[in-house]
mmCIF file of C-alpha atoms in Angstrom:
data_model
loop_
_atom_site.group_PDB
_atom_site.id
_atom_site.type_symbol
_atom_site.label_atom_id
_atom_site.label_comp_id
_atom_site.label_asym_id
_atom_site.label_seq_id
_atom_site.Cartn_x
_atom_site.Cartn_y
_atom_site.Cartn_z
ATOM 1 C CA ALA A 1 -51.963 82.415 28.558
ATOM 2 C CA GLN A 2 -52.799 79.575 30.872
ATOM 3 C CA SER A 3 -50.752 77.917 33.556
ATOM 4 C CA VAL A 4 -51.112 75.329 36.272
ATOM 5 C CA THR A 5 -49.253 75.012 39.538
ATOM 6 C CA GLN A 6 -49.295 71.814 41.513
ATOM 7 C CA LEU A 7 -48.234 72.340 45.083
ATOM 8 C CA GLY A 8 -46.001 69.547 46.267
ATOM 9 C CA SER A 9 -44.064 67.337 43.880
ATOM 10 C CA HIS A 10 -44.356 64.423 46.321
ATOM 11 C CA VAL A 11 -47.200 63.530 48.665
ATOM 12 C CA SER A 12 -47.071 60.561 50.998
ATOM 13 C CA VAL A 13 -50.092 59.130 52.829
ATOM 14 C CA SER A 14 -50.962 56.003 54.744
ATOM 15 C CA GLU A 15 -53.413 53.511 53.350
ATOM 16 C CA GLY A 16 -56.903 54.579 54.396
ATOM 17 C CA ALA A 17 -55.950 58.223 54.909
ATOM 18 C CA LEU A 18 -57.303 61.224 53.034
ATOM 19 C CA VAL A 19 -55.603 62.089 49.757
ATOM 20 C CA LEU A 20 -55.344 65.786 48.900
ATOM 21 C CA LEU A 21 -53.432 66.904 45.822
ATOM 22 C CA ARG A 22 -53.362 70.631 45.212
ATOM 23 C CA CYS A 23 -53.741 72.444 41.913
ATOM 24 C CA ASN A 24 -54.036 76.154 41.195
ATOM 25 C CA TYR A 25 -54.584 77.538 37.754
ATOM 26 C CA SER A 26 -54.265 80.780 35.908
ATOM 27 C CA SER A 27 -56.395 81.478 32.875
ATOM 28 C CA SER A 28 -57.567 84.590 31.068
ATOM 29 C CA VAL A 29 -60.725 82.810 29.913
ATOM 30 C CA PRO A 30 -63.069 80.406 31.704
ATOM 31 C CA PRO A 31 -61.029 77.243 31.984
ATOM 32 C CA TYR A 32 -61.690 73.606 31.504
ATOM 33 C CA LEU A 33 -59.751 71.652 34.118
ATOM 34 C CA PHE A 34 -58.618 68.066 34.217
ATOM 35 C CA TRP A 35 -56.852 65.597 36.434
ATOM 36 C CA TYR A 36 -54.904 62.811 34.770
ATOM 37 C CA VAL A 37 -53.121 59.885 36.399
ATOM 38 C CA GLN A 38 -50.001 58.184 35.086
ATOM 39 C CA TYR A 39 -48.986 54.772 36.358
ATOM 40 C CA PRO A 40 -45.382 53.656 35.829
ATOM 41 C CA ASN A 41 -44.562 52.999 32.183
ATOM 42 C CA GLN A 42 -48.064 53.855 31.090
ATOM 43 C CA GLY A 43 -49.876 56.674 29.368
ATOM 44 C CA LEU A 44 -52.114 59.294 30.910
ATOM 45 C CA GLN A 45 -55.586 58.305 32.034
ATOM 46 C CA LEU A 46 -58.308 60.853 32.658
ATOM 47 C CA LEU A 47 -59.553 60.851 36.260
ATOM 48 C CA LEU A 48 -62.068 63.651 36.026
ATOM 49 C CA LYS A 49 -62.849 66.940 34.318
ATOM 50 C CA TYR A 50 -64.524 70.252 35.030
ATOM 51 C CA THR A 51 -66.259 71.893 32.104
ATOM 52 C CA SER A 52 -68.372 74.632 33.737
ATOM 53 C CA ALA A 53 -71.223 72.464 34.938
ATOM 54 C CA ALA A 54 -71.219 71.304 38.572
ATOM 55 C CA THR A 55 -68.318 72.674 40.579
ATOM 56 C CA LEU A 56 -67.900 69.409 42.480
ATOM 57 C CA VAL A 57 -66.764 66.801 40.018
ATOM 58 C CA LYS A 58 -66.670 63.087 40.677
ATOM 59 C CA GLY A 59 -64.265 60.890 38.794
ATOM 60 C CA ILE A 60 -63.117 57.339 38.585
ATOM 61 C CA ASN A 61 -61.615 55.285 41.412
ATOM 62 C CA GLY A 62 -63.325 57.360 44.127
ATOM 63 C CA PHE A 63 -61.581 60.637 43.309
ATOM 64 C CA GLU A 64 -63.312 63.993 43.226
ATOM 65 C CA ALA A 65 -62.310 67.619 42.755
ATOM 66 C CA GLU A 66 -63.927 70.943 43.473
ATOM 67 C CA PHE A 67 -63.613 73.971 41.222
ATOM 68 C CA LYS A 68 -63.259 77.141 43.288
ATOM 69 C CA LYS A 69 -63.146 80.189 41.073
ATOM 70 C CA SER A 70 -62.457 82.608 43.945
ATOM 71 C CA GLU A 71 -59.369 80.606 44.886
ATOM 72 C CA THR A 72 -58.458 79.606 41.296
ATOM 73 C CA SER A 73 -58.094 76.091 42.603
ATOM 74 C CA PHE A 74 -59.050 72.593 41.527
ATOM 75 C CA HIS A 75 -57.768 70.302 44.260
ATOM 76 C CA LEU A 76 -58.085 66.526 43.933
ATOM 77 C CA THR A 77 -59.282 64.472 46.900
ATOM 78 C CA LYS A 78 -60.057 60.906 47.844
ATOM 79 C CA PRO A 79 -61.420 60.035 51.294
ATOM 80 C CA SER A 80 -59.457 56.835 51.752
ATOM 81 C CA ALA A 81 -56.203 56.020 49.963
ATOM 82 C CA HIS A 82 -55.547 52.594 48.539
ATOM 83 C CA MET A 83 -52.187 51.091 47.659
ATOM 84 C CA SER A 84 -53.247 51.010 44.014
ATOM 85 C CA ASP A 85 -53.540 54.829 44.027
ATOM 86 C CA ALA A 86 -49.758 55.172 44.027
ATOM 87 C CA ALA A 87 -48.959 56.982 40.787
ATOM 88 C CA GLU A 88 -48.160 60.406 39.396
ATOM 89 C CA TYR A 89 -51.033 62.844 39.082
ATOM 90 C CA PHE A 90 -51.230 65.760 36.685
ATOM 91 C CA CYS A 91 -53.538 68.733 36.739
ATOM 92 C CA ALA A 92 -54.175 70.339 33.358
ATOM 93 C CA VAL A 93 -56.058 73.297 31.929
ATOM 94 C CA SER A 94 -57.456 73.968 28.494
ATOM 95 C CA ASP A 95 -59.245 76.839 26.865
ATOM 96 C CA SER A 96 -63.005 76.443 27.219
ATOM 97 C CA ALA A 97 -63.471 78.061 23.855
ATOM 98 C CA GLY A 98 -61.521 75.117 22.525
ATOM 99 C CA GLY A 99 -63.768 73.486 19.997
ATOM 100 C CA THR A 100 -61.197 71.760 17.883
ATOM 101 C CA SER A 101 -58.538 72.525 20.474
ATOM 102 C CA TYR A 102 -59.936 70.801 23.538
ATOM 103 C CA GLY A 103 -56.990 68.475 23.741
ATOM 104 C CA LYS A 104 -54.433 71.285 23.785
ATOM 105 C CA LEU A 105 -53.572 71.076 27.428
ATOM 106 C CA THR A 106 -51.215 72.926 29.714
ATOM 107 C CA PHE A 107 -50.033 70.578 32.428
ATOM 108 C CA GLY A 108 -48.719 71.094 35.904
ATOM 109 C CA GLN A 109 -45.422 69.560 36.929
ATOM 110 C CA GLY A 110 -47.075 66.529 38.472
ATOM 111 C CA THR A 111 -47.402 65.160 41.995
ATOM 112 C CA ILE A 112 -46.110 61.716 42.856
ATOM 113 C CA LEU A 113 -48.408 60.032 45.356
ATOM 114 C CA THR A 114 -46.917 57.365 47.608
ATOM 115 C CA VAL A 115 -49.214 55.196 49.722
ATOM 116 C CA HIS A 116 -47.757 53.454 52.762
ATOM 117 C CA PRO A 117 -49.313 50.307 54.211
ATOM 118 C CA ASP B 1 -57.060 50.929 26.642
ATOM 119 C CA SER B 2 -57.597 54.488 25.390
ATOM 120 C CA GLY B 3 -57.920 53.477 21.755
ATOM 121 C CA VAL B 4 -54.902 55.572 20.762
ATOM 122 C CA THR B 5 -52.046 53.468 19.401
ATOM 123 C CA GLN B 6 -48.444 54.581 19.290
ATOM 124 C CA THR B 7 -45.530 52.764 17.692
ATOM 125 C CA PRO B 8 -42.845 51.928 18.468
ATOM 126 C CA LYS B 9 -43.009 51.706 22.257
ATOM 127 C CA HIS B 10 -39.272 52.094 22.626
ATOM 128 C CA LEU B 11 -36.642 53.565 20.342
ATOM 129 C CA ILE B 12 -32.908 53.853 20.873
ATOM 130 C CA THR B 13 -30.891 55.832 18.386
ATOM 131 C CA ALA B 14 -27.677 57.783 18.083
ATOM 132 C CA THR B 15 -27.124 61.516 18.090
ATOM 133 C CA GLY B 16 -27.569 63.126 14.707
ATOM 134 C CA GLN B 17 -30.035 60.520 13.511
ATOM 135 C CA ARG B 18 -33.648 60.920 12.408
ATOM 136 C CA VAL B 19 -36.628 58.952 13.701
ATOM 137 C CA THR B 20 -40.339 58.781 12.999
ATOM 138 C CA LEU B 21 -42.968 58.162 15.660
ATOM 139 C CA ARG B 22 -46.382 56.975 14.608
ATOM 140 C CA CYS B 23 -49.804 57.529 16.119
ATOM 141 C CA SER B 24 -53.209 56.108 15.252
ATOM 142 C CA PRO B 25 -56.012 58.091 16.900
ATOM 143 C CA ARG B 26 -59.233 56.725 18.324
ATOM 144 C CA SER B 27 -61.772 55.827 15.701
ATOM 145 C CA GLY B 28 -63.570 58.966 14.583
ATOM 146 C CA ASP B 29 -61.268 61.455 16.307
ATOM 147 C CA LEU B 30 -60.119 64.169 13.932
ATOM 148 C CA SER B 31 -57.648 65.926 16.226
ATOM 149 C CA VAL B 32 -54.229 64.573 17.060
ATOM 150 C CA TYR B 33 -51.883 66.150 19.591
ATOM 151 C CA TRP B 34 -48.245 65.458 20.305
ATOM 152 C CA TYR B 35 -46.713 65.964 23.736
ATOM 153 C CA GLN B 36 -43.198 65.544 25.075
ATOM 154 C CA GLN B 37 -42.585 64.407 28.633
ATOM 155 C CA SER B 38 -39.097 64.897 30.045
ATOM 156 C CA LEU B 39 -37.673 65.197 33.539
ATOM 157 C CA ASP B 40 -36.492 68.751 32.816
ATOM 158 C CA GLN B 41 -39.539 70.196 31.107
ATOM 159 C CA GLY B 42 -42.407 68.024 32.311
ATOM 160 C CA LEU B 43 -45.304 67.485 29.914
ATOM 161 C CA GLN B 44 -45.249 69.955 27.060
ATOM 162 C CA PHE B 45 -47.571 70.403 24.130
ATOM 163 C CA LEU B 46 -45.752 70.196 20.821
ATOM 164 C CA ILE B 47 -48.260 70.407 17.989
ATOM 165 C CA GLN B 48 -51.866 69.713 16.999
ATOM 166 C CA TYR B 49 -53.376 68.560 13.736
ATOM 167 C CA TYR B 50 -57.051 68.631 12.898
ATOM 168 C CA ASN B 51 -58.312 66.661 9.927
ATOM 169 C CA GLY B 52 -54.985 66.861 8.172
ATOM 170 C CA GLU B 53 -54.186 70.497 8.857
ATOM 171 C CA GLU B 54 -51.877 71.991 11.435
ATOM 172 C CA ARG B 55 -54.032 73.729 14.015
ATOM 173 C CA ALA B 56 -51.774 74.788 16.868
ATOM 174 C CA LYS B 57 -48.098 74.834 17.660
ATOM 175 C CA GLY B 58 -46.444 74.719 21.027
ATOM 176 C CA ASN B 59 -42.840 74.347 22.077
ATOM 177 C CA ILE B 60 -41.782 72.341 19.075
ATOM 178 C CA LEU B 61 -38.214 72.608 17.860
ATOM 179 C CA GLU B 62 -37.484 73.396 14.224
ATOM 180 C CA ARG B 63 -35.752 70.007 13.969
ATOM 181 C CA PHE B 64 -39.117 68.390 14.684
ATOM 182 C CA SER B 65 -42.027 68.174 12.294
ATOM 183 C CA ALA B 66 -45.329 66.360 12.113
ATOM 184 C CA GLN B 67 -48.082 65.566 9.703
ATOM 185 C CA GLN B 68 -51.501 63.966 9.675
ATOM 186 C CA PHE B 69 -52.450 61.744 6.793
ATOM 187 C CA PRO B 70 -55.825 61.298 5.051
ATOM 188 C CA ASP B 71 -56.539 58.196 7.144
ATOM 189 C CA LEU B 72 -55.987 60.469 10.188
ATOM 190 C CA HIS B 73 -52.912 58.742 11.528
ATOM 191 C CA SER B 74 -50.079 61.068 12.412
ATOM 192 C CA GLU B 75 -46.310 60.943 12.394
ATOM 193 C CA LEU B 76 -43.839 62.979 14.379
ATOM 194 C CA ASN B 77 -40.439 63.300 12.741
ATOM 195 C CA LEU B 78 -37.442 64.130 14.878
ATOM 196 C CA SER B 79 -34.165 64.911 13.124
ATOM 197 C CA SER B 80 -30.577 65.801 14.032
ATOM 198 C CA LEU B 81 -31.256 64.200 17.360
ATOM 199 C CA GLU B 82 -29.477 65.384 20.466
ATOM 200 C CA LEU B 83 -29.083 63.754 23.866
ATOM 201 C CA GLY B 84 -31.583 66.227 25.266
ATOM 202 C CA ASP B 85 -34.293 64.919 22.947
ATOM 203 C CA SER B 86 -34.486 61.750 25.025
ATOM 204 C CA ALA B 87 -38.010 61.736 26.410
ATOM 205 C CA LEU B 88 -41.387 60.084 26.374
ATOM 206 C CA TYR B 89 -43.459 61.273 23.428
ATOM 207 C CA PHE B 90 -47.211 61.015 23.760
ATOM 208 C CA CYS B 91 -49.879 61.235 21.156
ATOM 209 C CA ALA B 92 -53.436 62.114 22.126
ATOM 210 C CA SER B 93 -56.630 62.398 20.159
ATOM 211 C CA SER B 94 -59.994 64.034 20.631
ATOM 212 C CA ALA B 95 -63.223 64.691 18.818
ATOM 213 C CA MET B 96 -64.853 68.090 18.604
ATOM 214 C CA THR B 97 -67.630 66.860 20.841
ATOM 215 C CA ASN B 98 -65.207 65.706 23.527
ATOM 216 C CA THR B 99 -63.787 68.048 26.076
ATOM 217 C CA GLU B 100 -60.813 65.864 26.858
ATOM 218 C CA ALA B 101 -57.982 64.188 25.064
ATOM 219 C CA PHE B 102 -57.251 60.463 25.172
ATOM 220 C CA PHE B 103 -53.608 59.530 25.392
ATOM 221 C CA GLY B 104 -51.618 56.688 23.924
ATOM 222 C CA GLN B 105 -49.041 54.696 25.875
ATOM 223 C CA GLY B 106 -46.214 56.793 24.535
ATOM 224 C CA THR B 107 -42.946 56.170 22.713
ATOM 225 C CA ARG B 108 -39.843 56.264 24.862
ATOM 226 C CA LEU B 109 -36.996 57.736 22.836
ATOM 227 C CA THR B 110 -33.452 57.308 24.047
ATOM 228 C CA VAL B 111 -30.703 59.158 22.196
ATOM 229 C CA VAL B 112 -27.208 57.832 22.896
#
């Protein structure tokens, strides 16, 4: 069974400050890991994914995440927050043996990011 | 735009009723997934279809059912609706060669 824990349901930063959203996973098989973003009244948009290649993954909008197997973590970072980054962020895990089941995701509870001017 | 289309965007119905949510996957994607997003339960996987066949089941209630048609669109049927079924229902699609799913905008169901 797989699970994801996102530490902190709300994170607040100032514009220009570092963004750090925490995600820890549990998986009995090598995981594929994802970060999705959800803007108000919209669907989920993929930010980035880890699929067993490079452990440091770069995504869209200046976000990146590092897969650390020893810590079972996949934290999301952005060096400088922008007002437009305000949204809810979800970490998700899927089974790397997926094949036809890549889209079967287990999500964390989400972290709402607030950016102050 | 993810390429996944869900209709309707909003649906308000009464308890005990039945509704059908529709999803058109991205062109060429054979897998369709349904997710429920609620304040209580967060984002939960309901069911997956691959090329017309049920492939995986998650926390889907017996009152709910789904199918995928030959043209690959999918429908999620929710019956005997209860207040607690109010939620955002997402459809996602993927291809075997993709390692991620692409999500639609969702259908917001309100049961009154």
